[in-house]
Amino acid sequence: MTQVRFALAQIDTCVGDLDGNAEKIMQYAHKAAQAGAQVVVFPEMTLTGYPIEDLAFRATFRRAAWDKANWLATELASEGLSDAYVVLGTVGTDHASDKPRNRLVVLHDGVVQTAYDKHFLPNYGVFDEFRIFAAGDRAVVFDVDGVHLGVAICEDIWQDGGTVGELARRGIDMLLVINGSPYEEGKTHTRFDLAARRAKELSAPLLYVNQVGGQDDLVFDGGSFVVDSDGALLQRSPMFMESLGYVTLDTTRRNQRKEVVAPDLDPDEEVYTACVLGLQDYMAKNHFTGVCLGLSGGIDSALVATMAADACSGSNVWGVSMPSMYSSDGSKGDAADLARNLGAHYEIQPVEPLFDAYQRQLDLHGVAAENLQARIRGVIVMAYSNSHNLLALATGNKSELACGYSTIYGDAVGGYAPIKDLLKTRVWELARWRNRAAQSGMPVGALNIVGNEGGPRGRDSRAGVVIPVNSIVKPPSAELRPGQKDSDSLPQYALLDKVLAEYIEHAHGRADLLRDGFDAETVDTVMRLVDRAEWKRRQYPLGPKVTALAFGRDRRLPITNAFRE
Amino acid sequence: MTQVRFALAQIDTCVGDLDGNAEKIMQYAHKAAQAGAQVVVFPEMTLTGYPIEDLAFRATFRRAAWDKANWLATELASEGLSDAYVVLGTVGTDHASDKPRNRLVVLHDGVVQTAYDKHFLPNYGVFDEFRIFAAGDRAVVFDVDGVHLGVAICEDIWQDGGTVGELARRGIDMLLVINGSPYEEGKTHTRFDLAARRAKELSAPLLYVNQVGGQDDLVFDGGSFVVDSDGALLQRSPMFMESLGYVTLDTTRRNQRKEVVAPDLDPDEEVYTACVLGLQDYMAKNHFTGVCLGLSGGIDSALVATMAADACSGSNVWGVSMPSMYSSDGSKGDAADLARNLGAHYEIQPVEPLFDAYQRQLDLHGVAAENLQARIRGVIVMAYSNSHNLLALATGNKSELACGYSTIYGDAVGGYAPIKDLLKTRVWELARWRNRAAQSGMPVGALNIVGNEGGPRGRDSRAGVVIPVNSIVKPPSAELRPGQKDSDSLPQYALLDKVLAEYIEHAHGRADLLRDGFDAETVDTVMRLVDRAEWKRRQYPLGPKVTALAFGRDRRLPITNAFRE
């Protein structure tokens, strides 16, 4: 009987930060070794951060990453960890073609002992790996105390055959899979089912380590886990926070001890936390400590402000109320209540004097006059951003973004857009969930996000309602003309969001949508609005992807496009 | 001896416009047949437009395109063209995998007689074809009067082997290559050298048909041509305009008659015309008849306004002078002179009253106050756009875009940015060229852009200087504070542009740039500026790619990126 103890080092890296990432790898390797782990497994492209996109083409970057991997191997040995096997990801170079490789390395005994290059390169959805990497085609096994460990990188287990198929033929005692698998609703279960299937094919346990944290428009949820050779869950790490999990492999099979299994999250909590983590990491990695945004009293800005307070504490949130002549008293009161509940800065900047100054000069009417109000607000928000070095947040939701129901350079200004992948109906659901969480007095469980020790970072746990109920229940309005309602221009959101899900996520065309049971008038309205807004979406800020298909690099449609079916 | 006459139908299609594209194919097929052509060859993805990007995933689109190809075959026959062989491109579906294919079809005798699927799928630079298409792997030859014609699609000839390698082994009488090859400086020669090499490998003439026209950020330059089996030029179509060229294949080789060969363009004229065509087609295909932009008196806005006047005539250009307290009298005069030279609308909207209104409320200083001026201008430009349904043009050049030397939501507003891929030094060169062209009284030759008959479209040929000399020779300044010069913040453009070319186009890192001979201070300044501006570039409008590496989908770098070497 041989036993090998593994650590799953689920960490949050930063793209390009070779020093910082190497430092964190050292810390986790030490901690894991102290806890008795012989093999410490990190996520895909740990050292470089992930995804590196076209940074892969910079030769100085590949050289620096390679030097850093060798430095790490030496440093681990000189700090007494030469016995440990440290499995991590980095960028390599294929010497024949001089092309970049997505590489896994095993550091042991002071050297890079083993290297494996990712075989299947994802080139769909948000992934462009066929663009930047050359594929490896050699399966790799390394031994620890006579135990045969196969390795794979993320996509390698999502497709049949390849190097993992080769490992199944050869026979291994365990498969170690390092991953950079971005979050989307429901993906946890998909990953688990896939891993269980592969484990059965391999007749060996499978250890799956995923990275955690935000990188531009992607959020990595962690949720690392281990399944045994029957596909049963042995271990699961928590989602949305750094963690070190452990599992012991016992080669007398059927004898695997179950380790800590983190509980499932509520689906609303999961999505909410993904948005908060995306924002939090964007701020941390781009050196912002505070945010500013317009507070209209509506649900979108209320949810974004609440997420921001959860990401960086209310005291770092600047909410600016910018009432116009068409703003209702209720809206102004709701904005003030929200800021008070969050402990956020609250400033009032009326739009009317500025609007009048423009109108004396320009005399605008109709949509031009409506947009003017929104653009004055955009200028004010950016003035706060410039003056106080704050990250400006855009508050648009996915339904709005889809239909172009926003003013470019107006309410669309910002460096980050936390809810851009949430349909309006989902915005309401998350707002209600956030209030329930506050009312139940729970310290908003999974919100204990990143922070090396897994503890809460700069967040106050509040009791009672956070988001004013009125912001949730009132009919949505842009308040750019008297009595305006979203439903004047758009189908009701309950219907609109269903059409959008089919048209956008499933690429259903007109005939398909009619077959889905939607009426022709609604279908034609929605398709026309979505198609015409493509140019605006291209200029919209980044925001976290949380669904199967987000706007941005996930959906690449031409702006110039005459097809209407 | 067998003779077959071919037509090279170099046309401008629109993505998604199946009806319009089919209509144009009919027209050109008729014209070619009347001129005695037996085989009429159109560009890659003629019927669908190119590139279709993720529109490939919409099943209703693929079905509609397939129906349209069959309709075309029938229609050609019913209009008396059943003897002709019409070679064109469209989207297909692989029935086994249900994946889209980049397909060439030969219409003959009322049916789709032959189909070939592109083998090599480009997935670098601006191309994402591995993302959307499944590769074909079957070489195809069809016979006309006993003459064996091989076919290929664009990238198929850029890589060794594949289906073209197979054709070389089999032996053919001629290779027909249909292309969607975007313009970049110097590419004409690269294409010709490549085609000549393949012709020699095949021991057969090669006919290369490229599309012409603008599609979002790409400009297709046409420049179709034929080389004989020794790689000598037999025919060349003009660049940047629709055209029907002809060549006769004589199977008793060595007997090929040279046909019309369009002359080379001046390199400045080539780039200038590419920018104009990009703008012109973006307007036409998105239904804009006029443009608006801020005229500062500087060289960037002057060049953009001139290009716009060349694209849609001066009478459709709205130039808005928006002087602030820091604008020099010279600048105001230069802007007015330019508008007069172009026959453009000229309006003056002072910024100061609006600036004062904001300052009474916000009291901004430093960069925030500078940005405020630019943002007020952005609001005014968008007010013109909204009120008169004009396409707003952003006037930033590539050097500025690289260094973030612009105000987001200020001078960066717009739906199209005609010179975003021109370094500042290139902007000056093109301005001087445009003045020379005007002074020489030439009707600006190649500016006879698209228009079915190849004639000038809405352009007045002007004599004398167009762009005020002062705009070209004065030191560049943003005029956002007293006495400000670009050189206060940036290296001199002559130096800056050289560093940018290496850092951006060649992905040279810090060590490489030092080895290139640049000093450390300049290198560090430029790298820092470029890296920090990535978030702004993401929100910048589209503009035509004219260099080997443009910002946008050609260069995909993370915003969050700590690597500084």
Short mmCIF file of C-alpha atoms in Angstrom, two decimals, chain A residues 14-18 51-55 57-61 63-64 123-128 130-131 215-216 282 285-286 349-351 353-354 357-358 361-362 364 367-368 371-372 375-376 379-380 382-384 386-387 408-409 412-415 503 507-512 515 527 531 535 538-542 553-563 565, chain B residues 14-18 51-55 57-61 63-64 123-128 130-131 215-216 282 285-286 349-351 353-354 357-358 361-362 364 367-368 371-372 375-376 379-380 382-384 386-387 408-409 412-415 503 507-512 515 527 531 535 538-542 553-563 565:
data_model
loop_
_atom_site.label_atom_id
_atom_site.label_comp_id
_atom_site.label_asym_id
_atom_site.label_seq_id
_atom_site.Cartn_x
_atom_site.Cartn_y
_atom_site.Cartn_z
CA CYS A 14 -2.49 38.29 -11.95
CA VAL A 15 -1.66 38.25 -15.67
CA GLY A 16 1.91 39.34 -16.26
CA ASP A 17 2.86 39.56 -12.56
CA LEU A 18 5.61 36.93 -12.61
CA PRO A 51 -5.45 34.16 -20.08
CA ILE A 52 -2.41 36.00 -21.39
CA GLU A 53 -3.85 36.53 -24.90
CA ASP A 54 -1.39 38.10 -27.36
CA LEU A 55 1.15 38.72 -24.59
CA PHE A 57 3.81 36.66 -28.68
CA ARG A 58 6.23 38.82 -26.71
CA ALA A 59 9.49 36.89 -26.60
CA THR A 60 10.77 38.86 -23.59
CA PHE A 61 7.73 37.67 -21.65
CA ARG A 63 11.94 34.26 -21.56
CA ALA A 64 11.14 36.00 -18.27
CA ASN A 123 -10.79 28.38 -29.76
CA TYR A 124 -14.49 29.02 -29.14
CA GLY A 125 -16.48 31.31 -26.88
CA VAL A 126 -14.03 33.54 -25.02
CA PHE A 127 -11.02 31.40 -25.94
CA ASP A 128 -8.44 32.13 -28.66
CA PHE A 130 -5.40 28.22 -31.39
CA ARG A 131 -4.39 31.77 -32.22
CA GLN A 215 -9.22 38.84 -15.04
CA ASP A 216 -10.82 41.55 -17.18
CA TYR A 282 -10.33 44.39 -11.47
CA LYS A 285 -5.09 44.40 -10.05
CA ASN A 286 -5.48 47.82 -11.67
CA GLN A 349 -25.23 67.32 -8.76
CA PRO A 350 -28.32 68.70 -10.47
CA VAL A 351 -28.27 68.38 -14.23
CA PRO A 353 -28.28 74.26 -14.85
CA LEU A 354 -25.90 72.45 -17.22
CA ALA A 357 -26.49 76.12 -20.60
CA TYR A 358 -26.25 73.61 -23.47
CA GLN A 361 -26.43 77.20 -27.30
CA LEU A 362 -27.74 74.11 -29.09
CA LEU A 364 -31.91 70.29 -29.00
CA VAL A 367 -33.78 62.01 -28.60
CA ALA A 368 -30.94 64.52 -28.87
CA ASN A 371 -29.29 61.97 -24.68
CA LEU A 372 -27.95 65.35 -23.61
CA ARG A 375 -24.25 62.78 -21.42
CA ILE A 376 -24.06 65.59 -18.88
CA VAL A 379 -19.27 64.10 -17.87
CA ILE A 380 -19.97 64.52 -14.15
CA MET A 382 -15.93 61.12 -15.22
CA ALA A 383 -15.11 64.36 -13.40
CA TYR A 384 -15.36 62.45 -10.10
CA ASN A 386 -10.53 62.02 -12.74
CA SER A 387 -10.54 64.19 -9.61
CA ILE A 408 -23.38 56.06 -25.40
CA TYR A 409 -20.98 58.46 -23.60
CA ALA A 412 -22.55 53.98 -20.60
CA VAL A 413 -19.34 55.64 -19.35
CA GLY A 414 -17.03 53.68 -17.11
CA GLY A 415 -14.06 51.41 -16.74
CA TYR A 503 -31.68 35.17 -29.90
CA ALA A 507 -28.33 32.20 -31.98
CA HIS A 508 -31.96 31.53 -32.91
CA GLY A 509 -32.95 33.41 -36.05
CA ARG A 510 -36.38 34.81 -36.92
CA ALA A 511 -37.92 31.53 -38.06
CA ASP A 512 -36.60 29.74 -34.97
CA ARG A 515 -41.24 28.46 -33.76
CA MET A 527 -34.00 41.64 -33.48
CA ASP A 531 -28.72 44.37 -34.35
CA TRP A 535 -21.75 49.57 -32.50
CA ARG A 538 -18.34 47.58 -28.96
CA GLN A 539 -17.59 50.74 -27.04
CA TYR A 540 -19.10 49.52 -23.76
CA PRO A 541 -16.84 48.87 -20.76
CA LEU A 542 -15.72 45.41 -19.68
CA ARG A 553 -15.38 38.38 -27.19
CA ASP A 554 -17.90 35.63 -26.52
CA ARG A 555 -20.17 36.92 -29.32
CA ARG A 556 -18.34 38.42 -32.28
CA LEU A 557 -20.80 39.86 -34.72
CA PRO A 558 -20.10 42.40 -37.44
CA ILE A 559 -21.47 45.92 -36.94
CA THR A 560 -22.09 46.22 -40.68
CA ASN A 561 -24.60 43.44 -41.23
CA ALA A 562 -27.71 43.53 -43.36
CA PHE A 563 -29.11 40.12 -42.41
CA GLU A 565 -33.68 36.98 -40.21
CA CYS B 14 -22.16 43.68 -47.90
CA VAL B 15 -22.16 41.21 -45.03
CA GLY B 16 -25.58 39.67 -44.58
CA ASP B 17 -27.13 41.29 -47.65
CA LEU B 18 -28.00 38.10 -49.52
CA PRO B 51 -16.04 38.22 -42.94
CA ILE B 52 -19.31 37.06 -41.40
CA GLU B 53 -17.79 36.29 -37.99
CA ASP B 54 -20.22 34.62 -35.54
CA LEU B 55 -23.11 35.15 -37.92
CA PHE B 57 -23.48 30.17 -36.17
CA ARG B 58 -26.99 31.33 -37.06
CA ALA B 59 -28.65 28.38 -38.77
CA THR B 60 -31.30 30.58 -40.39
CA PHE B 61 -28.50 32.51 -42.09
CA ARG B 63 -30.16 28.10 -44.75
CA ALA B 64 -31.01 31.43 -46.38
CA ASN B 123 -6.81 32.14 -37.18
CA TYR B 124 -4.23 34.86 -36.67
CA GLY B 125 -4.22 38.65 -36.94
CA VAL B 126 -7.77 39.77 -37.69
CA PHE B 127 -8.93 36.26 -38.64
CA ASP B 128 -10.96 33.87 -36.47
CA PHE B 130 -10.88 28.22 -36.88
CA ARG B 131 -13.47 29.54 -34.45
CA GLN B 215 -16.37 46.01 -43.87
CA ASP B 216 -16.13 47.45 -40.35
CA TYR B 282 -19.09 52.10 -43.59
CA LYS B 285 -23.66 50.06 -45.69
CA ASN B 286 -24.90 51.59 -42.43
CA GLN B 349 -19.70 76.38 -30.77
CA PRO B 350 -17.62 78.02 -28.06
CA VAL B 351 -16.79 75.76 -25.16
CA PRO B 353 -19.88 79.19 -21.45
CA LEU B 354 -20.42 75.46 -20.92
CA ALA B 357 -21.32 76.32 -16.04
CA TYR B 358 -19.66 73.02 -15.10
CA GLN B 361 -20.78 73.36 -9.96
CA LEU B 362 -17.71 71.09 -9.94
CA LEU B 364 -12.22 70.93 -11.34
CA VAL B 367 -6.28 66.85 -15.83
CA ALA B 368 -9.93 66.78 -14.74
CA ASN B 371 -10.64 66.52 -19.86
CA LEU B 372 -13.76 68.55 -19.14
CA ARG B 375 -15.81 66.07 -22.99
CA ILE B 376 -17.93 69.17 -23.59
CA VAL B 379 -21.25 66.16 -26.08
CA ILE B 380 -21.55 68.82 -28.79
CA MET B 382 -22.84 63.87 -30.47
CA ALA B 383 -25.60 66.49 -30.36
CA TYR B 384 -24.96 67.19 -34.05
CA ASN B 386 -28.22 62.87 -32.97
CA SER B 387 -29.94 65.95 -34.37
CA ILE B 408 -12.17 59.12 -23.53
CA TYR B 409 -15.78 60.35 -24.12
CA ALA B 412 -12.59 59.94 -28.73
CA VAL B 413 -16.35 59.94 -29.43
CA GLY B 414 -17.59 58.65 -32.75
CA GLY B 415 -18.87 55.79 -34.81
CA TYR B 503 6.73 47.68 -29.67
CA ALA B 507 5.96 42.85 -30.15
CA HIS B 508 9.46 43.87 -29.12
CA GLY B 509 9.84 43.90 -25.35
CA ARG B 510 12.03 46.20 -23.25
CA ALA B 511 15.28 44.29 -23.82
CA ASP B 512 14.61 44.10 -27.57
CA ARG B 515 18.89 46.43 -28.44
CA MET B 527 5.79 51.17 -22.81
CA ASP B 531 0.11 49.62 -21.56
CA TRP B 535 -8.74 50.21 -21.48
CA ARG B 538 -11.11 49.00 -26.08
CA GLN B 539 -13.77 51.69 -26.09
CA TYR B 540 -12.45 53.48 -29.17
CA PRO B 541 -14.50 53.47 -32.39
CA LEU B 542 -13.74 51.24 -35.35
CA ARG B 553 -8.88 42.45 -33.06
CA ASP B 554 -5.45 42.38 -34.65
CA ARG B 555 -3.77 42.91 -31.25
CA ARG B 556 -5.56 41.30 -28.32
CA LEU B 557 -3.89 42.23 -25.09
CA PRO B 558 -5.33 42.02 -21.62
CA ILE B 559 -6.20 45.29 -19.87
CA THR B 560 -5.20 43.80 -16.54
CA ASN B 561 -1.53 43.06 -17.15
CA ALA B 562 1.35 43.65 -14.77
CA PHE B 563 4.18 42.72 -17.17
CA GLU B 565 9.25 44.36 -19.87
#
